[in-house]
PDB file of C-alpha atoms in Angstrom:
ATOM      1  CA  UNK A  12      35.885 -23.266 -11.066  1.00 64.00           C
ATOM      2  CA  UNK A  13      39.056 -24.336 -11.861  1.00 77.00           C
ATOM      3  CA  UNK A  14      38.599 -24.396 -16.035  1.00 93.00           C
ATOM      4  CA  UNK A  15      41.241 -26.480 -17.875  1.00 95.00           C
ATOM      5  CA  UNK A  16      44.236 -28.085 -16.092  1.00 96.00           C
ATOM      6  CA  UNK A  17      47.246 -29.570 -16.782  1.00 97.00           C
ATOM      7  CA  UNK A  18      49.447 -31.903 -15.453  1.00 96.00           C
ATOM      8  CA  UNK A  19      52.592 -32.297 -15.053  1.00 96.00           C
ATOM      9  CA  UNK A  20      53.772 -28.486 -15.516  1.00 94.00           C
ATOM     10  CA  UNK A  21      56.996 -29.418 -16.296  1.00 95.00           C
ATOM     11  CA  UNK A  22      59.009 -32.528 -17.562  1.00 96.00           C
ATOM     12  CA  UNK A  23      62.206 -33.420 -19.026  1.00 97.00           C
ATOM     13  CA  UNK A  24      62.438 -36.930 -20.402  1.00 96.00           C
ATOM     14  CA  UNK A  25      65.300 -38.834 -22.117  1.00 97.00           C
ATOM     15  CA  UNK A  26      65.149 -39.932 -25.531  1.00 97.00           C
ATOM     16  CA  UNK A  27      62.941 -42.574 -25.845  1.00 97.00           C
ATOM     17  CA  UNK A  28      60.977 -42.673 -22.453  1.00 97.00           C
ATOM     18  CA  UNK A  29      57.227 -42.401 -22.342  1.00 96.00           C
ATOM     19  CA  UNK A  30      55.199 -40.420 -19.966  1.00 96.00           C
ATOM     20  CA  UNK A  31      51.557 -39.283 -20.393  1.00 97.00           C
ATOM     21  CA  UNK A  32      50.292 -35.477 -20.015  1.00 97.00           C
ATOM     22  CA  UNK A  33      46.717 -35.169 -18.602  1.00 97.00           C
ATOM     23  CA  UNK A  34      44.363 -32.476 -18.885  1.00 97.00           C
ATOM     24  CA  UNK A  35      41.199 -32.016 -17.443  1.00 97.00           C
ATOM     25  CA  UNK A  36      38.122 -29.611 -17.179  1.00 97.00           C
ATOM     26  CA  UNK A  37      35.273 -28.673 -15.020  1.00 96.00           C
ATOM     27  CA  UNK A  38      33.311 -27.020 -17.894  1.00 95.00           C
ATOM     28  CA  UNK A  39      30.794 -29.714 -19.274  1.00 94.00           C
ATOM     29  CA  UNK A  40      32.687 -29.086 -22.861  1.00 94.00           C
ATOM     30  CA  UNK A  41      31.781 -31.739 -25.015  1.00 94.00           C
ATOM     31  CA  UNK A  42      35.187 -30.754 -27.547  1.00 92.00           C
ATOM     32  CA  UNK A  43      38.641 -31.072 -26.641  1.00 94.00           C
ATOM     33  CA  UNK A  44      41.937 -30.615 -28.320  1.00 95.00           C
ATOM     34  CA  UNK A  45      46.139 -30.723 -27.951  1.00 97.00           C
ATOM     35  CA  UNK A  46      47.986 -28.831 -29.078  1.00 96.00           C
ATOM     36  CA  UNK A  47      51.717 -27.745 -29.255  1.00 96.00           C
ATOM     37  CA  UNK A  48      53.266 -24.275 -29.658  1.00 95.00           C
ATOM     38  CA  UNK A  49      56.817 -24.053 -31.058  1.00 93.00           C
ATOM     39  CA  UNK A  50      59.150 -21.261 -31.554  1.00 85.00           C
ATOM     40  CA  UNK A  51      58.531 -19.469 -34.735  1.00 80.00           C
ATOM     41  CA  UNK A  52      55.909 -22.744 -35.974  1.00 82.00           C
ATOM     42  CA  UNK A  53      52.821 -21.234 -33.985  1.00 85.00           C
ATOM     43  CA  UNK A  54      50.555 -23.496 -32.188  1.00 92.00           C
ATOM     44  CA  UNK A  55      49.607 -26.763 -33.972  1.00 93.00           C
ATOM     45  CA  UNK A  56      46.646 -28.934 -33.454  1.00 93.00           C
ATOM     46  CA  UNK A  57      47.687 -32.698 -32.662  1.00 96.00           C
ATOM     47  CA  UNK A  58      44.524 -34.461 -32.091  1.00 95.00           C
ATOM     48  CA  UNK A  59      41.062 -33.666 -31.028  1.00 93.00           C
ATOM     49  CA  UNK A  60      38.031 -34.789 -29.604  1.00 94.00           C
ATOM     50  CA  UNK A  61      35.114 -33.472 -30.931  1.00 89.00           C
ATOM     51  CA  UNK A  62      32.612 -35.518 -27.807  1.00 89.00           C
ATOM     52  CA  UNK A  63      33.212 -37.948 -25.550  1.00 89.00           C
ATOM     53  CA  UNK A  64      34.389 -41.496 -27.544  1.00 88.00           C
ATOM     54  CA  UNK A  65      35.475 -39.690 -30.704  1.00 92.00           C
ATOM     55  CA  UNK A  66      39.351 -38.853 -31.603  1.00 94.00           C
ATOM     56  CA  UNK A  67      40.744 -37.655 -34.695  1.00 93.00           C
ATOM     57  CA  UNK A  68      43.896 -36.334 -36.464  1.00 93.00           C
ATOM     58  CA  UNK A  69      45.047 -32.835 -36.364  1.00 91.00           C
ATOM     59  CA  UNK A  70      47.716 -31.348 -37.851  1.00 89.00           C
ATOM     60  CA  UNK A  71      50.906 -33.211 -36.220  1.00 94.00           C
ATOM     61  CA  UNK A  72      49.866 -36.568 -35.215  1.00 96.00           C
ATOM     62  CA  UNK A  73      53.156 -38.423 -35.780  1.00 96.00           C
ATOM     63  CA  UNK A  74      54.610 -40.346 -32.341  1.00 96.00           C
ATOM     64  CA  UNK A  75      51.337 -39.064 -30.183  1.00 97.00           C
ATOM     65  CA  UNK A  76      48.288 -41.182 -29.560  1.00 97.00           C
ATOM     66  CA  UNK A  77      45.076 -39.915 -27.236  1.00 97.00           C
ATOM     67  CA  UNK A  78      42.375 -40.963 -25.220  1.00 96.00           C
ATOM     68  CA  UNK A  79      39.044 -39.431 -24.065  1.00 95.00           C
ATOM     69  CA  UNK A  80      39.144 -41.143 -20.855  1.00 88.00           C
ATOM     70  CA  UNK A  81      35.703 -39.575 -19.981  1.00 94.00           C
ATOM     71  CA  UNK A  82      33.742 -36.229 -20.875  1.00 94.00           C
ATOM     72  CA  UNK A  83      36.286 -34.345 -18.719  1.00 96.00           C
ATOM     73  CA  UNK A  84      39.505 -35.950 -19.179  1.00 97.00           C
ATOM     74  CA  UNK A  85      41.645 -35.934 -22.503  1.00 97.00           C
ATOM     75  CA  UNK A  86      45.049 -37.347 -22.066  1.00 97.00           C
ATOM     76  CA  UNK A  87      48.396 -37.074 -24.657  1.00 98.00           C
ATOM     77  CA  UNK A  88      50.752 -39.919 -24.375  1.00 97.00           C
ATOM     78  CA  UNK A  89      54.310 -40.037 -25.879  1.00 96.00           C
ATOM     79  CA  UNK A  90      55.079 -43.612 -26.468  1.00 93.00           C
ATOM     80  CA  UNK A  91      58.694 -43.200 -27.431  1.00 96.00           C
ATOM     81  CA  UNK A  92      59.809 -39.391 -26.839  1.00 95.00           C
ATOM     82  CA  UNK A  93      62.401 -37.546 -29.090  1.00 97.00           C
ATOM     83  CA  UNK A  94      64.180 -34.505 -29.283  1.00 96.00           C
ATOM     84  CA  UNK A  95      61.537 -32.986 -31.709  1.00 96.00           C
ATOM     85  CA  UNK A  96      59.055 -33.268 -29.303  1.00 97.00           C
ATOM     86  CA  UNK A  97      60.648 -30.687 -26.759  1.00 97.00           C
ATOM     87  CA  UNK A  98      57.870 -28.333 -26.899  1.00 97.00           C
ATOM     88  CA  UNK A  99      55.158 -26.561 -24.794  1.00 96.00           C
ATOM     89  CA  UNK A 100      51.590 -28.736 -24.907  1.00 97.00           C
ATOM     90  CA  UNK A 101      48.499 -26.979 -24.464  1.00 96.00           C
ATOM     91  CA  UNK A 102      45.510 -28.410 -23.615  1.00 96.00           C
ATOM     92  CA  UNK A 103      41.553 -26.997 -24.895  1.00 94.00           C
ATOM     93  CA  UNK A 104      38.291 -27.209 -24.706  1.00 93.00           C
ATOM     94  CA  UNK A 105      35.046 -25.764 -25.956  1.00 90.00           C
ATOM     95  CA  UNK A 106      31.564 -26.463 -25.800  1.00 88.00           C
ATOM     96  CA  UNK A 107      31.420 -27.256 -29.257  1.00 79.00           C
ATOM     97  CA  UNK A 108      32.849 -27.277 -32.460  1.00 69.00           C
ATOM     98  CA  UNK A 109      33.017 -24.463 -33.728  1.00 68.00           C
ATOM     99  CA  UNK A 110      33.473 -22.536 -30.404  1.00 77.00           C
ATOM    100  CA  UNK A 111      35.345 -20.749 -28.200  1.00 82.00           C
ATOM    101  CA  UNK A 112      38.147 -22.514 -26.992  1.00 87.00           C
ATOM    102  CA  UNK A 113      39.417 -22.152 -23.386  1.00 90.00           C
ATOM    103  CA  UNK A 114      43.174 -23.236 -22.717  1.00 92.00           C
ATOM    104  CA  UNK A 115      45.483 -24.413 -20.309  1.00 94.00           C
ATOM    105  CA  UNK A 116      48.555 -23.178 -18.815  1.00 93.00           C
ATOM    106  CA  UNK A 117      50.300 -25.716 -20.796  1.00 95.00           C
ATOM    107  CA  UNK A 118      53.249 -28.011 -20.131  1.00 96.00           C
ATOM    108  CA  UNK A 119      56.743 -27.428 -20.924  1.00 96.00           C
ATOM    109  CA  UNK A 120      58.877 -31.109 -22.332  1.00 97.00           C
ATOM    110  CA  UNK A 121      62.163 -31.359 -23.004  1.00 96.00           C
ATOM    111  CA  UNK A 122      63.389 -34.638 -24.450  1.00 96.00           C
ATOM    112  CA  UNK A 123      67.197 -34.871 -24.086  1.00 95.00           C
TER     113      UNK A 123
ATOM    114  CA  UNK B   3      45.028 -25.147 -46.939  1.00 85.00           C
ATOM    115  CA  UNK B   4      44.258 -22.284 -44.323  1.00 90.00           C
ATOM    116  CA  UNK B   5      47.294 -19.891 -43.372  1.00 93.00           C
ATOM    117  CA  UNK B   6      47.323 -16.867 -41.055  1.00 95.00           C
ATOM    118  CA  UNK B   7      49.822 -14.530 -41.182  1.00 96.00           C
ATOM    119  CA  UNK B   8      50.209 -11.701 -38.637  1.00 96.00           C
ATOM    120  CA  UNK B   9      52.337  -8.517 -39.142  1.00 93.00           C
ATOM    121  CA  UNK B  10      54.178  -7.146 -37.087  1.00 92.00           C
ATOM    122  CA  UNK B  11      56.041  -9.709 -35.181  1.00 93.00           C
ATOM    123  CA  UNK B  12      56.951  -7.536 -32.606  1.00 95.00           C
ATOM    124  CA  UNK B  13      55.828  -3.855 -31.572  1.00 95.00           C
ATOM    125  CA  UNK B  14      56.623  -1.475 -29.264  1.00 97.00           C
ATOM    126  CA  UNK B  15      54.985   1.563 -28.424  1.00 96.00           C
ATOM    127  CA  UNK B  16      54.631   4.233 -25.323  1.00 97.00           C
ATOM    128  CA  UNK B  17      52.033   3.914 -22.651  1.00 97.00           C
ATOM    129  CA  UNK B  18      48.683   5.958 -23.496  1.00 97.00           C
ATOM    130  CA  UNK B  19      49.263   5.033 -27.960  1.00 96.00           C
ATOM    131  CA  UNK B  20      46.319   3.471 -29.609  1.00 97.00           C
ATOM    132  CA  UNK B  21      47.587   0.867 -31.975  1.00 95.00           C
ATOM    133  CA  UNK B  22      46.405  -1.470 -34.705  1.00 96.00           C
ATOM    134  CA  UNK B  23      47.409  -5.621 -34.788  1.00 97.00           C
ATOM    135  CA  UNK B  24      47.000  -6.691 -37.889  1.00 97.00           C
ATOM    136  CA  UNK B  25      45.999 -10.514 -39.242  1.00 97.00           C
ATOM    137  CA  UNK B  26      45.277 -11.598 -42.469  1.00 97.00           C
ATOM    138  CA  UNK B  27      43.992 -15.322 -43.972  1.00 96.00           C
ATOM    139  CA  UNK B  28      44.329 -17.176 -47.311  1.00 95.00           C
ATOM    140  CA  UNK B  29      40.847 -19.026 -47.280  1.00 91.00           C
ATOM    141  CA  UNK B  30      38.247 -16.326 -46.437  1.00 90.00           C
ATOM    142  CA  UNK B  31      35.708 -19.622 -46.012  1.00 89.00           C
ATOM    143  CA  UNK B  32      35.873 -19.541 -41.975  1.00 91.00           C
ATOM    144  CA  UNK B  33      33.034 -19.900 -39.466  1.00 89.00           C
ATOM    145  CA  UNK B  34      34.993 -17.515 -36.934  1.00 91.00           C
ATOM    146  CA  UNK B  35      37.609 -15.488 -36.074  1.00 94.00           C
ATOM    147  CA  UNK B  36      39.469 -15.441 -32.290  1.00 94.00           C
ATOM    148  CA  UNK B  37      42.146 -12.781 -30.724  1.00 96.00           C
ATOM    149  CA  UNK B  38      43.554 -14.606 -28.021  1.00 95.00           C
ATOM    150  CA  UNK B  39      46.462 -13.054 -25.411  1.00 96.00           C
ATOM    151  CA  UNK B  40      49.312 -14.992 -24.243  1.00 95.00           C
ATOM    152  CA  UNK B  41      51.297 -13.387 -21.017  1.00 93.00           C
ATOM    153  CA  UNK B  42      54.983 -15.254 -21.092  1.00 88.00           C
ATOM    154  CA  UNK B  43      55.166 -18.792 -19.642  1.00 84.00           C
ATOM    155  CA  UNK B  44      51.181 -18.796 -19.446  1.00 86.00           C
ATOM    156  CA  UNK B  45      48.502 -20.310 -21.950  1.00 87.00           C
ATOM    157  CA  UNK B  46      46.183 -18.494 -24.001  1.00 91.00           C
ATOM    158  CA  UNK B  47      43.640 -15.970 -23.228  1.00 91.00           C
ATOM    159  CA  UNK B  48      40.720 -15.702 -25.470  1.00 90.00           C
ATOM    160  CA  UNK B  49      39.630 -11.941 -26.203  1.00 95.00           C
ATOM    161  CA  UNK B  50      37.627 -11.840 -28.357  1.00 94.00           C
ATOM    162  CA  UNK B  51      35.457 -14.410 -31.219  1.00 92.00           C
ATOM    163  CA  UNK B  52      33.658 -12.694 -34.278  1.00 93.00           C
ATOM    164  CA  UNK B  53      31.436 -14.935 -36.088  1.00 91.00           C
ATOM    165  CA  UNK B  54      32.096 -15.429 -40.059  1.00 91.00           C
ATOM    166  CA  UNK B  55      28.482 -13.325 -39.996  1.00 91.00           C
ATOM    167  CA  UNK B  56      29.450 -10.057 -38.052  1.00 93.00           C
ATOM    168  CA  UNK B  57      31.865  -7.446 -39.171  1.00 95.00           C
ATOM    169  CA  UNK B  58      33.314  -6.320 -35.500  1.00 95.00           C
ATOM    170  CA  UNK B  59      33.399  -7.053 -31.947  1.00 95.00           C
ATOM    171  CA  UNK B  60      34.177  -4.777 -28.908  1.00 96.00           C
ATOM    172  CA  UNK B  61      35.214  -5.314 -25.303  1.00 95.00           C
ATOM    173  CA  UNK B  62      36.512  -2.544 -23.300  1.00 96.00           C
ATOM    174  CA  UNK B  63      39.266  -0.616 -25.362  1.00 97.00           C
ATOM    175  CA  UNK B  64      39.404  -3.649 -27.671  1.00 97.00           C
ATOM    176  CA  UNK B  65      37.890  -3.989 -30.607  1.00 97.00           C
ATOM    177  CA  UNK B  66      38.199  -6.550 -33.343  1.00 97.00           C
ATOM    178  CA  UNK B  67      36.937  -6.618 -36.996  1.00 97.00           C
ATOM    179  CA  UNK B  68      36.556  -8.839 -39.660  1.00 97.00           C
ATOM    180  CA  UNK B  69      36.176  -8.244 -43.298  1.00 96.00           C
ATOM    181  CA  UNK B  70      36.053 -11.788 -44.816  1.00 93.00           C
ATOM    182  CA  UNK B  71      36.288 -11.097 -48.635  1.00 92.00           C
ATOM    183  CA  UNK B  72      39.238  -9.775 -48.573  1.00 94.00           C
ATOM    184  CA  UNK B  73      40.735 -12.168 -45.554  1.00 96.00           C
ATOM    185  CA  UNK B  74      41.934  -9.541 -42.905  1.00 97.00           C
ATOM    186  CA  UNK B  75      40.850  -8.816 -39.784  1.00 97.00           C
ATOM    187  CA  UNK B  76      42.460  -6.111 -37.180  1.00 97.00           C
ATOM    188  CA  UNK B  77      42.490  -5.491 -32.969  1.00 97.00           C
ATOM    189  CA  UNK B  78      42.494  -1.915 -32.569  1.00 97.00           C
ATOM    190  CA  UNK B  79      43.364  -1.700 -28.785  1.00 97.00           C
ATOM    191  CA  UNK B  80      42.991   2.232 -26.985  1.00 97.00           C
ATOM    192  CA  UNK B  81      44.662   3.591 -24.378  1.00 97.00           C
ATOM    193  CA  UNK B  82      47.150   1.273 -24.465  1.00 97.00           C
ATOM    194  CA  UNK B  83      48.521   0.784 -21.328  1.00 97.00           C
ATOM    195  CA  UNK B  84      51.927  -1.417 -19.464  1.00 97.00           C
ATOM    196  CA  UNK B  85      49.357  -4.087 -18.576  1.00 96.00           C
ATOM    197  CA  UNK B  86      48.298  -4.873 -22.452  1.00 97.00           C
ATOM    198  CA  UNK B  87      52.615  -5.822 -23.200  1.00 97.00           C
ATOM    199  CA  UNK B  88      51.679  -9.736 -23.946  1.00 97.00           C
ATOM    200  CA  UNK B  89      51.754 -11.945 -27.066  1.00 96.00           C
ATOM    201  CA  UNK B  90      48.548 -11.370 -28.970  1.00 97.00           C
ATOM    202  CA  UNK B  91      47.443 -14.450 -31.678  1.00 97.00           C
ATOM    203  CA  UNK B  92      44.820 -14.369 -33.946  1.00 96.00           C
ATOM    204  CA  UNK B  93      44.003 -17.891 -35.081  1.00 95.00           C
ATOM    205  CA  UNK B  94      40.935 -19.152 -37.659  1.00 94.00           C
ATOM    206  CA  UNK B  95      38.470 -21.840 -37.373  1.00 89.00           C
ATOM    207  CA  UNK B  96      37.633 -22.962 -41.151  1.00 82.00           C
ATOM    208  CA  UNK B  97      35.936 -25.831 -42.732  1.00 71.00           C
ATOM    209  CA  UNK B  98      38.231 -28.234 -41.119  1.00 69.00           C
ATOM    210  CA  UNK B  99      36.433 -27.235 -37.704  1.00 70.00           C
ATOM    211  CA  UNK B 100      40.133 -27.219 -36.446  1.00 80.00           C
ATOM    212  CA  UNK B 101      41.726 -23.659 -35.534  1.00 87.00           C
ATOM    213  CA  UNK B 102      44.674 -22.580 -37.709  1.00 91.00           C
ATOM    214  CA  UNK B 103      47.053 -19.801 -35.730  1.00 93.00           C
ATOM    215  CA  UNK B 104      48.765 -17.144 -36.533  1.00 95.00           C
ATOM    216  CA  UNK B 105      52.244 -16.509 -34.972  1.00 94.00           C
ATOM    217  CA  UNK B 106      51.505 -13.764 -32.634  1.00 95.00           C
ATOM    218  CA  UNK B 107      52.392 -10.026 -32.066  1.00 96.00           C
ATOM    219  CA  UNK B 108      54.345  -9.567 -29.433  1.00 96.00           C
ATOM    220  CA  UNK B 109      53.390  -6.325 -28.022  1.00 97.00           C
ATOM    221  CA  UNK B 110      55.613  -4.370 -25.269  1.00 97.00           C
ATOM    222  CA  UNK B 111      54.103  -0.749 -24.115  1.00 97.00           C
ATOM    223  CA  UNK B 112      56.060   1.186 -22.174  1.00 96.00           C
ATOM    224  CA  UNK B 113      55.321   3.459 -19.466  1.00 95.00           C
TER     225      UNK B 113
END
């Protein structure tokens, strides 16, 4: 039982490449979310998907999109990457909302 | 709109000290409350949820509790031992359904 996983674990990117992180579980949770965690900021929600075929808005949504590929697969794609999104991305899931969430072990970016 | 504030930002205290992690929130309308650890370079750990109904939670020397009107709640950990030094975040869920975090404790206990 593997829980949530991320891929890639690491990734440095140049100012405006794309790449696409993927996350997965093995937990039948219907709710998953992304999230990034920033020196002194916290972690901050960036979208969610409360079941499978539903996406919405979190908290920083701006040069992100998503997709709930299926019930076990919720992937975060930078279209066009910047410096200010050089962070670490965590990945979670729950059974529902509200619940508790289960994480990652997150991916470190750094946009140059 | 929901903020969590955690004090102390850092700790540090000698192997065998009970201690107190504090965490306080601005809109006591929640449905829950999660402690969650975070060892360096790793993801989060949850500890331990209270529901917005129950006033404390315990699991082994931890124990969490919540006192909603007044928007605080505290991990009392016992015993504290090298194996507990992590970051530990306390983060709400509210009527947004989305969880709002606090900025950790970073706790270091040394032997």
């Amino acid at each position: 039982n593997a829980g949530v996983t991320q891929t890639p674990k690491f990734q440095v990117l140049k100012t405006g490449q794309s790449m696409t992180l993927q996350c997965a579980q093995d937990m039948n949770h219907n709710s998953m979310y992304w999230y990034r965690q920033d020196p002194g900021m916290g972690l901050r929600l960036i979208y969610y998907s409360a079941s499978e075929g539903t996406t919405d808005k979190g908290e920083v949504p701006n040069g992100y999109n998503v997709s709930r590929l299926n019930k076990r697969e919720f992937s975060l794609r930078l279209e066009s990457a910047a410096p200010s999104q050089t962070s670490v991305y965590f990945c979670a899931s729950s059974e529902y909302q509200p619940d508790t969430q289960y994480f990652g072990p997150g991916t470190r970016l750094t946009v140059l | 709109k929901q903020e969590v504030t955690q004090i102390p930002a850092a700790l540090s205290v000698p192997e065998g000290e009970n201690l107190v992690l504090n965490c306080s929130f601005t809109d006591s309308a929640i449905y829950n409350l999660q402690w969650f650890r975070q060892d360096p370079g790793k993801g989060l750990t949850s500890l331990l949820l209270i529901q917005s109904s129950q006033r404390e939670q315990t699991s082994g020397r931890l124990n969490a509790s919540l006192d909603k009107s007044s928007g605080r709640s505290t991990l009392y950990i016992a015993a504290s031992q090298p194996g507990d030094s992590a970051t530990y975040l306390c983060a709400v869920l509210g009527g947004s359904e989305k969880l709002v975090f606090g900025k950790g404790t970073k706790l270091t206990v040394n032997p």
